[in-house]
Coordinates of N, CA, C and O in Angstrom, one line a residue:
M1 N 1.2 -1.0 -0.1 CA -0.1 0.4 -0.2 C 0.9 1.3 -0.4 O 2.2 1.3 1.3
R2 N 0.5 2.1 -1.2 CA 1.6 3.3 -0.7 C 0.3 4.5 -0.9 O -0.4 4.5 -1.0
L3 N 1.4 5.5 0.0 CA 0.4 6.5 0.6 C 0.5 7.6 -0.3 O 1.8 7.9 -0.6
A4 N -0.2 8.6 -1.0 CA 0.0 9.4 -2.0 C 0.7 10.6 -1.5 O 0.5 10.7 0.0
T5 N 1.5 11.0 -1.8 CA 2.2 12.6 -1.3 C 1.1 13.5 -0.9 O 1.6 14.6 0.0
T6 N 1.0 13.6 -2.2 CA -0.9 15.2 -1.8 C -2.0 14.6 -2.2 O -1.9 14.0 -3.0
P7 N -3.0 15.3 -2.0 CA -2.7 16.4 -0.6 C -2.9 15.9 0.3 O -2.8 14.4 0.8
S8 N -2.6 16.5 1.8 CA -2.7 15.9 2.7 C -3.8 16.3 4.1 O -3.9 17.5 3.3
H9 N -4.5 15.7 4.8 CA -5.5 16.2 5.7 C -4.8 16.4 6.9 O -4.3 15.7 7.4
L10 N -5.1 17.6 7.5 CA -5.2 17.5 9.0 C -6.6 17.2 10.0 O -7.3 18.4 9.6
Y11 N -5.8 16.8 11.1 CA -7.3 17.0 12.1 C -6.2 17.2 13.7 O -5.2 16.7 14.1
V12 N -6.9 18.4 14.0 CA -6.7 18.6 15.4 C -7.7 18.4 16.6 O -8.9 19.5 16.7
Y13 N -7.6 17.8 17.5 CA -8.3 18.0 18.3 C -7.7 17.7 20.0 O -6.8 18.1 20.0
Y14 N -8.8 18.3 20.4 CA -8.5 18.8 22.0 C -9.8 18.9 22.5 O -10.8 18.8 22.0
R15 N -9.5 18.6 24.5 CA -11.1 18.9 25.0 C -11.1 20.0 25.2 O -10.1 20.6 26.1
V16 N -12.2 20.4 25.1 CA -12.8 22.2 25.9 C -13.0 22.1 27.3 O -13.7 21.2 27.8
A17 N -12.4 23.1 27.9 CA -12.8 23.2 29.5 C -14.4 23.5 29.3 O -15.4 22.9 30.3
A18 N -15.0 24.3 28.5 CA -16.3 24.5 28.3 C -16.6 25.2 26.8 O -16.1 26.0 26.2
D19 N -17.8 25.1 26.7 CA -18.3 25.5 25.0 C -18.9 26.4 25.6 O -20.0 26.5 25.3
T20 N -18.4 28.1 25.6 CA -18.8 28.9 25.4 C -18.7 29.7 24.3 O -17.8 29.5 23.4
A21 N -19.2 30.9 24.7 CA -19.5 31.7 23.2 C -18.1 32.7 23.1 O -17.4 32.6 21.9
E22 N -16.8 32.6 24.4 CA -15.3 33.1 24.3 C -14.7 32.1 23.5 O -13.4 32.1 22.7
A23 N -14.8 30.5 23.3 CA -14.4 29.7 23.2 C -14.7 29.5 21.9 O -13.4 29.5 20.8
R24 N -15.4 29.3 21.7 CA -16.2 29.2 19.7 C -15.7 31.1 19.3 O -15.0 30.4 18.1
A25 N -15.8 32.2 19.9 CA -15.2 32.9 19.2 C -13.5 33.0 19.1 O -13.2 32.8 17.7
L26 N -12.4 32.8 20.2 CA -11.1 32.3 19.5 C -10.8 31.5 18.3 O -10.0 31.3 17.8
I27 N -11.5 30.0 18.6 CA -11.2 29.2 17.4 C -12.0 29.8 16.0 O -11.2 30.0 14.8
A28 N -12.9 30.5 16.2 CA -13.3 31.2 15.0 C -12.6 32.2 14.7 O -11.8 32.5 13.4
A29 N -11.5 32.8 15.3 CA -10.9 33.3 14.9 C -9.8 33.2 14.0 O -8.7 33.6 13.2
L30 N -9.2 31.9 15.2 CA -7.7 30.9 14.5 C -8.2 30.5 13.1 O -7.7 30.6 12.4
M31 N -9.2 30.4 12.5 CA -9.9 29.7 11.5 C -9.9 30.6 10.5 O -9.6 30.0 9.5
T32 N -10.5 31.7 10.9 CA -10.3 33.0 9.7 C -9.3 33.8 10.0 O -8.7 33.7 8.7
D33 N -7.9 33.6 10.6 CA -6.9 34.0 10.5 C -5.8 32.6 9.2 O -5.1 33.0 8.6
V34 N -6.2 31.8 9.6 CA -5.5 30.3 9.2 C -6.0 30.7 7.7 O -5.6 30.5 6.3
A35 N -7.3 30.7 7.0 CA -8.1 30.8 5.6 C -6.9 32.3 4.9 O -7.2 31.6 3.9
A36 N -7.0 33.5 5.7 CA -6.8 34.6 5.0 C -5.2 34.0 4.7 O -4.6 34.5 3.8
R37 N -4.5 33.5 5.6 CA -2.9 33.3 5.5 C -2.9 32.2 4.8 O -1.6 32.1 3.6
T38 N -3.6 31.8 4.4 CA -3.1 29.8 3.8 C -4.3 30.3 2.1 O -3.7 28.8 1.5
G39 N -5.8 30.0 2.5 CA -6.6 30.0 1.9 C -7.4 28.5 2.0 O -8.0 28.2 1.1
I40 N -6.8 28.3 2.8 CA -7.4 26.7 3.4 C -8.5 27.0 4.4 O -7.9 27.4 5.7
R41 N -9.7 26.6 4.0 CA -10.9 26.7 5.5 C -11.2 25.7 5.9 O -11.2 24.9 5.6
G42 N -10.9 25.9 7.5 CA -10.8 24.9 8.0 C -12.3 24.4 8.8 O -13.1 25.5 8.5
R43 N -12.7 23.1 9.4 CA -14.3 23.5 9.8 C -13.8 22.2 11.3 O -12.9 22.2 11.8
L44 N -15.3 23.1 12.2 CA -15.1 22.7 13.3 C -16.1 21.7 14.2 O -17.2 21.8 13.3
L45 N -15.7 20.8 14.8 CA -16.5 19.6 14.8 C -16.4 19.1 16.0 O -15.4 19.5 16.6
A46 N -17.4 18.4 16.8 CA -17.1 17.8 17.7 C -17.7 16.4 18.1 O -18.3 16.5 17.4
R47 N -17.1 15.9 18.8 CA -17.2 14.5 18.6 C -18.4 14.3 19.3 O -19.6 14.9 20.3
C48 N -19.4 13.2 18.6 CA -20.8 13.4 19.0 C -21.3 12.4 20.1 O -22.2 13.4 21.0
E49 N -20.2 11.6 20.8 CA -20.7 10.9 21.9 C -19.9 12.0 23.4 O -20.2 11.8 24.4
D50 N -19.0 12.8 23.0 CA -18.4 13.5 24.0 C -18.2 14.6 23.3 O -17.3 15.2 23.1
P51 N -19.4 16.0 23.1 CA -18.6 17.1 22.9 C -17.9 18.1 23.3 O -17.7 19.5 23.2
S52 N -17.4 17.3 24.5 CA -16.0 18.5 24.9 C -15.1 17.7 24.0 O -14.0 18.7 24.6
T53 N -15.2 17.4 23.0 CA -14.3 17.2 22.6 C -14.1 18.0 21.1 O -15.4 17.4 20.6
W54 N -13.1 18.9 21.0 CA -13.2 19.6 19.9 C -12.3 18.9 18.6 O -11.2 18.5 18.6
M55 N -13.2 19.4 17.0 CA -11.2 18.8 16.4 C -11.6 19.5 14.8 O -13.0 20.3 14.6
E56 N -11.0 20.5 14.5 CA -10.4 21.1 13.3 C -9.8 20.4 12.4 O -9.5 19.6 12.5
V57 N -10.8 20.3 11.2 CA -10.2 19.9 9.8 C -10.0 20.7 9.2 O -10.4 21.8 8.4
Y58 N -8.4 20.7 8.7 CA -8.1 21.1 7.3 C -8.3 20.6 6.0 O -7.0 19.4 6.0
E59 N -8.1 20.4 5.3 CA -8.2 19.9 4.0 C -7.6 19.9 2.4 O -7.4 21.3 2.4
S60 N -6.8 19.1 2.1 CA -6.2 19.6 0.5 C -5.1 20.4 0.8 O -4.8 21.5 0.2
I61 N -4.3 20.3 1.8 CA -3.1 20.9 2.3 C -1.7 20.1 1.1 O -1.6 19.3 1.1
V62 N -1.4 20.8 -0.3 CA -0.1 20.5 -0.7 C 1.1 20.5 -0.3 O 2.0 19.8 -0.6
E63 N 1.3 21.7 0.6 CA 2.6 21.6 1.7 C 2.3 21.9 3.1 O 2.0 22.9 3.6
P64 N 2.5 21.1 4.0 CA 2.1 20.8 5.2 C 2.8 21.4 6.2 O 2.4 22.1 6.8
A65 N 4.5 21.6 5.9 CA 5.3 21.9 7.0 C 4.8 23.9 6.9 O 4.6 24.1 7.9
P66 N 4.7 24.5 5.9 CA 4.3 25.6 5.8 C 2.6 26.1 6.4 O 2.9 27.2 7.2
F67 N 1.9 25.1 6.0 CA 0.5 25.1 6.7 C 0.7 25.2 8.1 O 0.1 25.7 8.8
L68 N 1.3 24.0 8.9 CA 1.7 23.9 10.3 C 2.3 25.4 10.6 O 2.3 25.6 12.0
R69 N 3.3 25.6 10.1 CA 4.0 26.9 10.8 C 2.8 28.0 10.9 O 3.3 28.9 11.7
V70 N 1.7 28.1 9.9 CA 1.0 29.3 10.1 C -0.2 28.7 11.1 O -0.2 30.0 11.8
L71 N -0.5 27.8 11.1 CA -1.3 27.3 12.4 C -1.0 27.1 13.6 O -1.6 27.6 14.3
D72 N 0.3 27.1 13.8 CA 1.0 27.1 15.3 C 1.2 28.9 15.2 O 0.6 29.1 16.0
E73 N 1.5 29.8 14.3 CA 1.6 31.3 14.8 C -0.2 31.3 15.1 O -0.2 32.1 15.3
S74 N -0.9 31.5 14.4 CA -2.1 31.2 14.4 C -2.8 31.1 15.9 O -3.7 32.1 16.5
V75 N -2.2 29.9 16.6 CA -2.8 29.6 17.3 C -1.9 30.4 18.7 O -3.0 31.0 19.8
T76 N -1.0 30.7 18.5 CA -0.2 31.6 19.4 C -1.0 33.2 19.7 O -1.1 33.8 20.7
A77 N -0.9 33.9 18.0 CA -1.4 35.0 17.7 C -3.3 35.2 18.6 O -2.9 36.4 19.1
N78 N -4.1 34.7 18.5 CA -5.4 33.7 18.7 C -5.3 34.0 20.6 O -6.8 33.5 20.6
G79 N -4.7 32.8 20.8 CA -4.6 32.5 22.4 C -5.9 31.2 22.4 O -6.2 30.7 23.1
A80 N -5.6 30.6 21.1 CA -6.3 29.7 20.8 C -6.6 28.1 21.4 O -7.5 27.0 22.6
S81 N -5.1 28.2 22.3 CA -4.6 27.2 23.0 C -5.5 27.1 24.2 O -5.3 26.1 25.6
R82 N -6.1 28.4 24.8 CA -6.5 28.3 26.2 C -7.7 27.7 25.9 O -8.5 27.9 27.4
V83 N -8.5 27.5 25.1 CA -9.7 27.0 24.8 C -9.5 25.4 25.5 O -10.7 24.4 26.2
S84 N -8.5 24.7 25.4 CA -8.4 22.8 25.8 C -8.4 23.4 27.4 O -7.3 24.3 27.8
I85 N -8.7 21.8 27.6 CA -8.3 22.2 29.7 C -7.0 22.6 29.5 O -6.7 22.6 30.6
D86 N -6.3 22.1 29.0 CA -4.5 21.3 29.0 C -3.4 22.3 28.5 O -2.7 22.4 28.6
G87 N -4.4 22.8 27.7 CA -3.4 24.2 26.3 C -2.9 23.0 25.3 O -2.1 23.5 24.6
R88 N -3.4 21.3 25.2 CA -2.4 21.2 24.0 C -3.6 20.9 23.3 O -4.6 20.4 23.6
R89 N -3.4 20.6 22.1 CA -3.8 20.2 21.1 C -3.4 19.3 19.8 O -1.8 19.1 19.9
T90 N -3.8 18.2 19.7 CA -3.3 17.4 18.5 C -3.5 17.3 17.8 O -4.5 17.5 17.3
I91 N -1.8 16.9 16.5 CA -3.0 17.0 15.2 C -2.0 15.9 14.5 O -1.0 15.4 14.6
E92 N -2.8 15.7 13.9 CA -2.4 14.3 13.2 C -2.8 14.3 11.8 O -3.8 15.3 11.0
R93 N -1.9 13.9 10.8 CA -1.7 14.5 9.1 C -2.0 13.1 8.6 O -1.6 12.0 8.8
F94 N -2.8 13.2 7.6 CA -3.7 12.0 6.5 C -3.5 12.0 5.4 O -3.7 13.1 5.2
C95 N -3.1 11.2 4.6 CA -2.7 10.9 3.1 C -3.9 10.1 2.5 O -3.7 9.4 3.0
A96 N -4.5 10.8 1.2 CA -5.1 9.6 0.9 C -4.2 8.2 0.5 O -2.8 8.4 0.1
I97 N -4.6 6.9 0.5 CA -3.9 5.7 0.2 C -3.8 5.9 -1.5 O -5.3 5.8 -2.8
G98 N -3.0 5.5 -2.4 CA -2.8 5.3 -3.7 C -2.9 3.9 -4.5 O -3.1 3.3 -3.4
P99 N -2.7 3.8 -5.4 CA -3.1 2.1 -6.1 C -2.0 1.7 -5.2 O -1.0 2.0 -5.6
D100 N -2.0 0.2 -5.3 CA -0.9 -0.7 -4.9 C -0.6 -0.8 -6.2 O -1.1 -2.5 -7.0
R101 N 0.9 -0.5 -6.4 CA 1.3 -1.0 -7.7 C 1.6 -2.6 -8.3 O 1.3 -3.1 -9.1
R102 N 2.2 -2.9 -7.0 CA 1.7 -4.8 -6.7 C 0.7 -5.2 -7.0 O 0.9 -6.1 -8.2
E103 N -0.5 -4.8 -7.0 CA -1.5 -5.7 -6.8 C -1.5 -5.6 -8.4 O -1.8 -6.9 -9.2
S104 N -1.7 -4.3 -9.3 CA -1.9 -4.0 -10.8 C -0.5 -4.6 -11.3 O -1.0 -5.3 -12.9
G105 N 0.9 -4.4 -10.8 CA 1.4 -5.3 -12.0 C 1.5 -7.2 -12.2 O 1.4 -7.9 -13.2
A106 N 0.7 -7.2 -10.5 CA 0.5 -9.0 -11.2 C -0.4 -9.1 -12.0 O -0.5 -10.3 -12.5
R107 N -1.6 -8.5 -12.0 CA -2.4 -8.8 -12.8 C -1.9 -9.0 -14.0 O -2.6 -9.4 -14.7
R108 N -1.2 -8.0 -14.9 CA -0.7 -7.9 -16.1 C 0.1 -9.2 -16.1 O 0.0 -9.5 -17.6
G109 N 0.9 -9.9 -15.2 CA 1.7 -10.8 -15.8 C 0.9 -12.1 -16.2 O 1.5 -12.7 -17.0

């Protein structure tokens, strides 16, 4: 199985102390800043069975390193880490799975 090198998708999750207007405004400001600086508009989700777990989703990122740098700068500038219980935000990056070249080669043989 080979992973495509582009695009990648970022999933940022954290537990919020409380779902307040201030928390939502901080994350909205963060996401607006990121979109203005990168052209990538994120989405905010909450875990269905645990609404205190929030997730920001940023999709179709061609160059992850510069995007992550902007995201980190925006988190600092907007104070977005204050929203989470412990100030931590977990970031995971996923890529689309490309075709398995071994299987297609075996079929030709």
